[in-house]
Coordinates of N, CA and C in Angstrom, one line a residue:
X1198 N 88.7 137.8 130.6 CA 87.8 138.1 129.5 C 87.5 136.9 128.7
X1199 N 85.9 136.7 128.2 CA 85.6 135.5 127.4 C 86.4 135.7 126.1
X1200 N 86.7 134.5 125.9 CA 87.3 134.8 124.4 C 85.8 134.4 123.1
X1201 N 85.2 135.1 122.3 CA 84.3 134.9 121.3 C 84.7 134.3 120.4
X1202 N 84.1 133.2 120.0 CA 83.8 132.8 118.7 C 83.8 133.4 117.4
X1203 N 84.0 133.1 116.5 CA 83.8 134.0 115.2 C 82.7 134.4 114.5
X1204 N 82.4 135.1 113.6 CA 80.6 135.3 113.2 C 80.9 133.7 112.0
X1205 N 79.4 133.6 112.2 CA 79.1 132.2 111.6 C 79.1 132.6 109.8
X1206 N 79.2 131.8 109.6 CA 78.8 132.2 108.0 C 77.7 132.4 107.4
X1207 N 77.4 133.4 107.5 CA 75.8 134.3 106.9 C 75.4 133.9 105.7
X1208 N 75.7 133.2 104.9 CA 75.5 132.5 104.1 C 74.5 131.6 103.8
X1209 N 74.7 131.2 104.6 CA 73.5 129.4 105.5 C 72.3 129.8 106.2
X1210 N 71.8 129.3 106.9 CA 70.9 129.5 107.8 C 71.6 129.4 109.3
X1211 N 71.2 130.2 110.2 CA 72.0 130.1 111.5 C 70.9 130.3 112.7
X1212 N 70.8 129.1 113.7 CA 70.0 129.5 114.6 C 70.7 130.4 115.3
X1213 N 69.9 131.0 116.2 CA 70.2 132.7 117.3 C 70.6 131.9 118.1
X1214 N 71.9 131.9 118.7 CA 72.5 131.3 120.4 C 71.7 131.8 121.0
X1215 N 70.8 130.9 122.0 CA 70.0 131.1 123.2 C 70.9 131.8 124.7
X1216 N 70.3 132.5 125.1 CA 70.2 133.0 126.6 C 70.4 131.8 127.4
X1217 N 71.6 132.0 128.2 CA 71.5 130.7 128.8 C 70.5 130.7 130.1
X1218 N 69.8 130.0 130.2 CA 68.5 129.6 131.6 C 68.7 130.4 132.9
X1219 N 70.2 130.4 133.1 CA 70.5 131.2 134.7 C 70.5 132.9 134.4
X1220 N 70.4 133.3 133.2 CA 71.1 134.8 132.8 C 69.7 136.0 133.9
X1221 N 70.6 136.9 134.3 CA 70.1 137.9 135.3 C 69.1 138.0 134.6
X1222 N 68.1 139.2 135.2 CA 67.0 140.3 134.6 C 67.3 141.4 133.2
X1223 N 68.3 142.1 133.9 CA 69.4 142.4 132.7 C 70.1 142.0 131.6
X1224 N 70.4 141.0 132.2 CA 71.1 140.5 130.8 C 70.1 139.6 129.5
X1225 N 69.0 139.4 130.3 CA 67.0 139.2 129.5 C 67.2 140.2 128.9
X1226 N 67.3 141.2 129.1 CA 66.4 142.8 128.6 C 67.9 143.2 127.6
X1227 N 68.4 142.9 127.9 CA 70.0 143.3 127.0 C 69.8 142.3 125.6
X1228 N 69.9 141.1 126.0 CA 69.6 140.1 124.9 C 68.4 140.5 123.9
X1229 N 67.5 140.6 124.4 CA 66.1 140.8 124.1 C 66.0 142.2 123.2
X1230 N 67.4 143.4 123.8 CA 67.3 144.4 123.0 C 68.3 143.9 121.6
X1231 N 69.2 143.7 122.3 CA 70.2 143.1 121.3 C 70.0 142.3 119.7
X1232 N 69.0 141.5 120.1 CA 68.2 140.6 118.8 C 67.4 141.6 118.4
X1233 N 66.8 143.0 118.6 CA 65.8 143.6 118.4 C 64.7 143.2 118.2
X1234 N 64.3 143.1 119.7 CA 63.0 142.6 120.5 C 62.5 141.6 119.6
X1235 N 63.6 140.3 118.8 CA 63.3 139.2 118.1 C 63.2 139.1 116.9
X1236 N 63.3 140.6 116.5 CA 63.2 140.5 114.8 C 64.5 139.7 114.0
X1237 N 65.9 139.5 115.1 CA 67.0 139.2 114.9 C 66.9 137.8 114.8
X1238 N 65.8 136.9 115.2 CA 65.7 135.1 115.3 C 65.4 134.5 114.4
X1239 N 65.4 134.7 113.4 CA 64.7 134.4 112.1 C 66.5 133.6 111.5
X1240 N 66.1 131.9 111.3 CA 67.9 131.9 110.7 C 67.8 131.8 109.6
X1241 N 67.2 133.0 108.7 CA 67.7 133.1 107.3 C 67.4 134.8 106.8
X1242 N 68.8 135.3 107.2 CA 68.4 136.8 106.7 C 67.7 137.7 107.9
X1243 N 68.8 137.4 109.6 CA 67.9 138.1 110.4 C 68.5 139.4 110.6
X1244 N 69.7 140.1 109.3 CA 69.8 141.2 109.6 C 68.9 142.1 108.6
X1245 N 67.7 141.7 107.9 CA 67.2 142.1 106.7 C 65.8 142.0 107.8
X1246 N 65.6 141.1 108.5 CA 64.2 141.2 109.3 C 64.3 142.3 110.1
X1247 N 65.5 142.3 111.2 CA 66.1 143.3 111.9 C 65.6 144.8 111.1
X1248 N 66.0 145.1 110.1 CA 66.4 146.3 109.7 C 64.6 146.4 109.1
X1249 N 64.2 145.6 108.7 CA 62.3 146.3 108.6 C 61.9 146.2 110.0
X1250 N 62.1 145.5 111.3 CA 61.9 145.9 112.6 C 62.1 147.1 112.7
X1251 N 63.2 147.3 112.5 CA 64.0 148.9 112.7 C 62.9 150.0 111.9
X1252 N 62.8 149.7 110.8 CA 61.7 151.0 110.0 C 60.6 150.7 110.5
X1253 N 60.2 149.7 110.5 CA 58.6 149.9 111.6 C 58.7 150.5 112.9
X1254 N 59.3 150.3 112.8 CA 59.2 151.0 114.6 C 59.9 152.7 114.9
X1255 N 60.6 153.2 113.8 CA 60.8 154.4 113.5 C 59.6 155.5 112.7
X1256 N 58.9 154.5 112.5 CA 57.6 155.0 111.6 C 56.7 156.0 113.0
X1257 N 56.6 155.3 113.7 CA 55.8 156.2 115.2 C 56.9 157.2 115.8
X1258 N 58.1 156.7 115.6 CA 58.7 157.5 116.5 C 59.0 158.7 115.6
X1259 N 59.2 159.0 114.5 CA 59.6 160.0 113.8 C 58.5 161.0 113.8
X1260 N 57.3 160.6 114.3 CA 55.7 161.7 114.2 C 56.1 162.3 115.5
X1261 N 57.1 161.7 116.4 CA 57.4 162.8 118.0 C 58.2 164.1 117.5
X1262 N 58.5 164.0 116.1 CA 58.9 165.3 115.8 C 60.8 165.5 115.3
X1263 N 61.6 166.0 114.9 CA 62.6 165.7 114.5 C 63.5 165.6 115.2
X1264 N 63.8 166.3 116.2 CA 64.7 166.6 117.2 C 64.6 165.3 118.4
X1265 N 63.2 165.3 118.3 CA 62.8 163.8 119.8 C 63.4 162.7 118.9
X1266 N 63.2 162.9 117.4 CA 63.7 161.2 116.8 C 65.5 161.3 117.0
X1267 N 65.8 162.6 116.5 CA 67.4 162.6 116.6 C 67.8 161.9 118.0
X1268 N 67.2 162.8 118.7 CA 68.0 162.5 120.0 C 68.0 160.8 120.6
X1269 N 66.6 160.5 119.9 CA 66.9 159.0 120.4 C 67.4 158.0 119.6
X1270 N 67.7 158.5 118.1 CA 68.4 158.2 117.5 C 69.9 157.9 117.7
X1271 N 70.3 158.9 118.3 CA 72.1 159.6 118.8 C 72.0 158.5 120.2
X1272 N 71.0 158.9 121.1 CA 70.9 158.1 122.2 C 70.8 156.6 122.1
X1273 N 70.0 155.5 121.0 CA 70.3 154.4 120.8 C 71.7 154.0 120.2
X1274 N 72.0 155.0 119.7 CA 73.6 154.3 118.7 C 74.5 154.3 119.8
X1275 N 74.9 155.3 121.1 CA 75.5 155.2 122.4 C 75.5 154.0 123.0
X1276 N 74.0 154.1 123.1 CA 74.0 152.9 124.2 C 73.7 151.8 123.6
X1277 N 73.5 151.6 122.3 CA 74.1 150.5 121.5 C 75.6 149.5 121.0
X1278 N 76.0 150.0 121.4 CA 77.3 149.9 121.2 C 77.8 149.3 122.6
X1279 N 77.2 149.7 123.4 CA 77.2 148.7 125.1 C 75.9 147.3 124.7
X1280 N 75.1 147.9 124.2 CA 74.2 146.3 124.3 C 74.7 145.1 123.2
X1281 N 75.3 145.7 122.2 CA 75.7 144.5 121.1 C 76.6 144.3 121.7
X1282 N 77.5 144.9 122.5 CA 79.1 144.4 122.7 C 78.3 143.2 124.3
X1283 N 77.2 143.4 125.2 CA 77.7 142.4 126.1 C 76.0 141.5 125.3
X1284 N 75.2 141.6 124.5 CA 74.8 140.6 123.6 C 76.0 139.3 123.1
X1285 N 77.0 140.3 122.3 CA 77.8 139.3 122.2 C 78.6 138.4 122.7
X1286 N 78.9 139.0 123.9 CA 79.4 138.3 125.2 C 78.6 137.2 125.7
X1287 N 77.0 137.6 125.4 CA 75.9 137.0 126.2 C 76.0 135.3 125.2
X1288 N 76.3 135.7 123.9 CA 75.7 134.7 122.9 C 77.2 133.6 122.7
X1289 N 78.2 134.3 122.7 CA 79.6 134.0 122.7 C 80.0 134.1 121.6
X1290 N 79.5 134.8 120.8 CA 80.2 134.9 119.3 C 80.5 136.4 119.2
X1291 N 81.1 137.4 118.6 CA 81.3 138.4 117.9 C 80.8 138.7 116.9
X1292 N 80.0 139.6 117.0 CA 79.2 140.3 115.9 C 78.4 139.3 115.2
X1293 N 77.3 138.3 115.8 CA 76.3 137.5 115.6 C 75.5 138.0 114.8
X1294 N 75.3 137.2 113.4 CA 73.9 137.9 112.6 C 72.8 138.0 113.1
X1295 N 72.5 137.6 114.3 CA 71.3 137.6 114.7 C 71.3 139.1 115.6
X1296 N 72.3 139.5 116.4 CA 72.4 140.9 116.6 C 71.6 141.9 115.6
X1297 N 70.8 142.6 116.1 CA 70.5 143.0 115.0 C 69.9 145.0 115.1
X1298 N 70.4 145.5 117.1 CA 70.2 146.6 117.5 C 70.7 147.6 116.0
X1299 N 72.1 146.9 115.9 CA 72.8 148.0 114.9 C 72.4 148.2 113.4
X1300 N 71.7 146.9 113.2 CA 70.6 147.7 111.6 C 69.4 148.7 112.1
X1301 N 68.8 148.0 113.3 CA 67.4 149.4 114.3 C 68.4 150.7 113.9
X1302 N 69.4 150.8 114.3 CA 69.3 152.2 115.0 C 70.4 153.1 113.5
X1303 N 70.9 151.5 112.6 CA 71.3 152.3 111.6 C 70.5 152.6 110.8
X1304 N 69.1 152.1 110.5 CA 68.5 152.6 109.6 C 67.5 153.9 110.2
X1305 N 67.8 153.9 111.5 CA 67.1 155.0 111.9 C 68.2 156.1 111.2
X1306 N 69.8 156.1 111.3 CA 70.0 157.3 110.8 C 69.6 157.8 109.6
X1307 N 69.7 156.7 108.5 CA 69.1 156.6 107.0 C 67.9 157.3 107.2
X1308 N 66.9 157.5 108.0 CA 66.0 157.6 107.9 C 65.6 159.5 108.3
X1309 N 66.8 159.6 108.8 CA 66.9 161.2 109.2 C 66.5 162.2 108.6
X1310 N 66.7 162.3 107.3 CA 66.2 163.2 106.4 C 65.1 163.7 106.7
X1311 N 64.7 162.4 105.8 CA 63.0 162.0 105.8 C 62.3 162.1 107.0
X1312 N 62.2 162.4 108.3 CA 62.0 162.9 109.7 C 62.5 164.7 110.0
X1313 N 63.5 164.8 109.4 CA 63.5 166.5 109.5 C 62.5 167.0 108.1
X1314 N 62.2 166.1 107.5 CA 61.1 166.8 106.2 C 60.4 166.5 106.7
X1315 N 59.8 165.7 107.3 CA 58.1 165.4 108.1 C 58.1 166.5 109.1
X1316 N 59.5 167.1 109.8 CA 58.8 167.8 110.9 C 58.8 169.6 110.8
X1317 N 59.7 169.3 109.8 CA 59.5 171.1 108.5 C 58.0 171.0 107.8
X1318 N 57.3 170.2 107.9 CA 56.1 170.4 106.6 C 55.0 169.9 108.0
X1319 N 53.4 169.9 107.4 CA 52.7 168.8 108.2 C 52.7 167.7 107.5
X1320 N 53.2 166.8 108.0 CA 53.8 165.5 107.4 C 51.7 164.8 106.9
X1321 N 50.7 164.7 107.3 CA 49.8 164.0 107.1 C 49.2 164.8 106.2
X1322 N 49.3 166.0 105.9 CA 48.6 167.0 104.0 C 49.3 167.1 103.3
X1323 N 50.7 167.0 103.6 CA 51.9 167.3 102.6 C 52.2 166.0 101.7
X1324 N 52.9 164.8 102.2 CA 53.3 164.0 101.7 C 52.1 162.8 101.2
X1325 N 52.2 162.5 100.2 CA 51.0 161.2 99.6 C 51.6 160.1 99.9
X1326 N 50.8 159.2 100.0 CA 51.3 157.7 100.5 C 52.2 157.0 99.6
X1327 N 51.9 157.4 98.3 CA 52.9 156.5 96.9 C 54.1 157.1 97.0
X1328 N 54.6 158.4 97.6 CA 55.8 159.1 97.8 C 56.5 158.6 99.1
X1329 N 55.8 158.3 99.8 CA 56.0 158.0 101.3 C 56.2 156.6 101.1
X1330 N 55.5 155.7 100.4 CA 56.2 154.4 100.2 C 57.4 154.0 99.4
X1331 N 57.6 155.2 98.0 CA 58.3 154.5 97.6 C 60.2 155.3 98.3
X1332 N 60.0 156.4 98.8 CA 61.0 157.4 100.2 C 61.4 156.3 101.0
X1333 N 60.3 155.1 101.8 CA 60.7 154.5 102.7 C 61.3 153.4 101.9
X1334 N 60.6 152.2 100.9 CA 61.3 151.5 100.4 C 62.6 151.7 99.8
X1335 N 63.2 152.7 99.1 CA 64.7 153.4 98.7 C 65.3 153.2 100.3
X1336 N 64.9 154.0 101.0 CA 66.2 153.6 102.1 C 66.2 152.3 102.6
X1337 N 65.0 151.2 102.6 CA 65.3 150.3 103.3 C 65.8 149.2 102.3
X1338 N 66.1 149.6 100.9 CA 66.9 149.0 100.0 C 68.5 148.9 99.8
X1339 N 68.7 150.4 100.2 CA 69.9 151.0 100.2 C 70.9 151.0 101.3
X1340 N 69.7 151.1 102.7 CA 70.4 150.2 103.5 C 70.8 148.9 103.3
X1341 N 70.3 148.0 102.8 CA 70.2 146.8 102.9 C 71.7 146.4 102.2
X1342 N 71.5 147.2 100.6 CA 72.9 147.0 100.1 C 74.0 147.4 100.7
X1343 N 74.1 148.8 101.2 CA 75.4 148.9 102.0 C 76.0 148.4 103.0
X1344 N 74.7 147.7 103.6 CA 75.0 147.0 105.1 C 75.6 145.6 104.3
X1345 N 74.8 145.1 103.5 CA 75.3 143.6 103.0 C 76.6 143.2 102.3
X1346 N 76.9 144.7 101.7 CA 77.7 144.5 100.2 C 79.2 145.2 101.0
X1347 N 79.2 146.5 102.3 CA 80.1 146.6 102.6 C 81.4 147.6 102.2
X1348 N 80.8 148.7 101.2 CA 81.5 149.2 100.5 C 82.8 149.9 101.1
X1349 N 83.7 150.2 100.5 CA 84.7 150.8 101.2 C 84.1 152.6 102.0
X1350 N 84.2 153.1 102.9 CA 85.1 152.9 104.5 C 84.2 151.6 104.9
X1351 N 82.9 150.9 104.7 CA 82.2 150.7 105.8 C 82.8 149.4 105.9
X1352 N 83.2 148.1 104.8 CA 83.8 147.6 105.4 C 85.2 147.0 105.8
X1353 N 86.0 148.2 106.0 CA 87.2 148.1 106.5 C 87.2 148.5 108.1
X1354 N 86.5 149.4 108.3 CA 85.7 149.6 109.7 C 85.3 148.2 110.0
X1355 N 84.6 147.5 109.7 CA 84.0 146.5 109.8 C 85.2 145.3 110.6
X1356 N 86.3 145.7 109.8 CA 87.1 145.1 110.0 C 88.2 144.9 110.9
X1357 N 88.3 146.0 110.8 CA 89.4 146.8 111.8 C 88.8 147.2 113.3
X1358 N 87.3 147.2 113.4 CA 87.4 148.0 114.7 C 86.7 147.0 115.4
X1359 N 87.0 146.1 116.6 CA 86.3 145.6 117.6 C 85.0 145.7 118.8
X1360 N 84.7 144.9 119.1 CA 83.6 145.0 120.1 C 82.3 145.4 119.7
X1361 N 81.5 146.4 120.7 CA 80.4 147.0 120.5 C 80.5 148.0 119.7
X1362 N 81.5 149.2 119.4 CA 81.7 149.8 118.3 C 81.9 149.0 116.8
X1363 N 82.3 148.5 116.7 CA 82.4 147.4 115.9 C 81.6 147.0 115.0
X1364 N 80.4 146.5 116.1 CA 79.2 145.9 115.5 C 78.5 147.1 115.3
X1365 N 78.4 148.1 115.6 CA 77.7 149.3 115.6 C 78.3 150.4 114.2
X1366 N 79.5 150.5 114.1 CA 80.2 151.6 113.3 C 80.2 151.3 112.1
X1367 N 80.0 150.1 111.8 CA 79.2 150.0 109.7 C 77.9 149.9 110.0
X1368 N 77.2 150.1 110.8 CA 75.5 150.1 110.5 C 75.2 151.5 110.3
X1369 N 76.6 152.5 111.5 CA 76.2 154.0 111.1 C 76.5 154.5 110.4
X1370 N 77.9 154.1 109.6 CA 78.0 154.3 109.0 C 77.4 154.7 107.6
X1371 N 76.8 153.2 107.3 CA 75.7 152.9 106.1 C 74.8 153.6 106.0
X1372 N 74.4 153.8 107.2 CA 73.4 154.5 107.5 C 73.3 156.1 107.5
X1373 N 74.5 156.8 107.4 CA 75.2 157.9 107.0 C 75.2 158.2 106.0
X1374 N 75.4 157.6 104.9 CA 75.7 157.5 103.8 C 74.3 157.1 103.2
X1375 N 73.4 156.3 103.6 CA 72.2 156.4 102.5 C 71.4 157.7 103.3
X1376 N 71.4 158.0 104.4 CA 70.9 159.6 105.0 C 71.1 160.6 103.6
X1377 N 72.6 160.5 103.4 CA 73.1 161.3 102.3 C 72.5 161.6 101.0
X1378 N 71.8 160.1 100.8 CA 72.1 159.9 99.3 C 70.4 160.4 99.3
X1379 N 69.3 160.0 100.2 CA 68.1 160.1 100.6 C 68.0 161.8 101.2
X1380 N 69.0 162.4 101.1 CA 68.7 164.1 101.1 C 68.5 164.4 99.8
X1381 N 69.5 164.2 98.7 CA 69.4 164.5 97.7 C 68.0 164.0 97.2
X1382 N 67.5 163.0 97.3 CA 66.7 163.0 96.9 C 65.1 163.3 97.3
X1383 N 65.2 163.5 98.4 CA 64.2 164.8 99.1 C 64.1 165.7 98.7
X1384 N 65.4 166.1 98.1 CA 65.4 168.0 97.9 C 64.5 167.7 96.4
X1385 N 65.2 166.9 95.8 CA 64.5 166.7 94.0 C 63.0 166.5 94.5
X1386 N 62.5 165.7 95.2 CA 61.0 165.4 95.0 C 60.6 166.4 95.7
X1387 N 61.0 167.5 96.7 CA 60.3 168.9 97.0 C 60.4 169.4 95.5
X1388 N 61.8 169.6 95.5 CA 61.7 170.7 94.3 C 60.8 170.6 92.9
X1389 N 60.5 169.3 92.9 CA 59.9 169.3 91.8 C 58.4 168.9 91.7
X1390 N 58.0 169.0 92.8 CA 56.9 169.2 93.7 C 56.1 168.0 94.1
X1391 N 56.8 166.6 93.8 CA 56.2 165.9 93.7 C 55.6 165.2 94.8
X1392 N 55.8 165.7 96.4 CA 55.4 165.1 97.2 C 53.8 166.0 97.4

């Protein structure tokens, strides 16, 4: 087994370890998921690019309805947890900022609420755009702080648990926990009619 490197210090600016020239077809398409399809290459803040990758691209998938977004929700955090772990193998570091599957698919959980309320209402007469922007900006703030700042469970998990769960189990974490905090506040702007 490769022994990895440590994560760089996120601090700085960090270029993305390249794919080395010989790597299979698969391990292209693993890498490629792994950086999330490049939003991860950015060396300044590529888990903050990553994670608006991640909301842009949950923005179409959440209109397939609530249950289609869950499932591939539940289904990318699975098989996430296999692509960061051989990403990191790919890059040789452990849990690379530039990895960036596990902010996609954790801010897809964040985002869960807000997708079973789009698919309970008709999401395009119900909700106005100033509610809808400022719904999406809250979670992708709140992600941002829990992923960055690490609060206790998420990062002692962080700490404690290796590999592809690893890299994966504080993004769902976080992502758990602003789902949470973004119910509550769903229910207030139904109940008070504001969307």
């Amino acid at each position: 087994m490769t022994k990895l490197n440590h994560k760089p210090n996120t601090k700085q600016a960090n270029v993305c370890p390249p794919l080395q020239k010989d790597a299979s077809g698969l391990d292209k398409l693993v890498y490629w998921l792994g950086i999330g399809l490049g939003s991860g290459k950015p060396k300044q803040a590529p888990g903050t690019w990553g994670s608006l990758a991640g909301l842009l691209v949950a923005l179409p998938l959440m209109m397939l309805g609530f249950v289609t977004f869950l499932a591939i929700t539940v289904l990318a955090n699975v098989i996430g947890i296999w692509i960061c772990n051989k990403t990191s193998h790919l890059m040789g570091v452990h849990d690379d900022p530039h990895i960036v599957w596990d902010e996609w698919t954790g801010i897809w959980i964040a985002l869960l609420p807000y997708a079973y309320y789009m698919g309970s209402r008709n999401f395009y007469t119900v909700t106005n755009l100033p509610v809808l922007l400022i719904i999406l900006a809250n979670t992708f703030v709140l992600f941002r702080i829990f992923d960055i700042f690490k609060p206790f469970p998420i990062g002692y998990l962080d700490k404690k648990v290796s590999g592809g769960l690893g890299i994966m189990l504080d993004d769902m974490l976080a992502g758990a926990i602003v789902a949470i905090i973004m119910l509550f506040c769903l229910t207030f702007v139904v109940a008070v009619g504001l969307n």
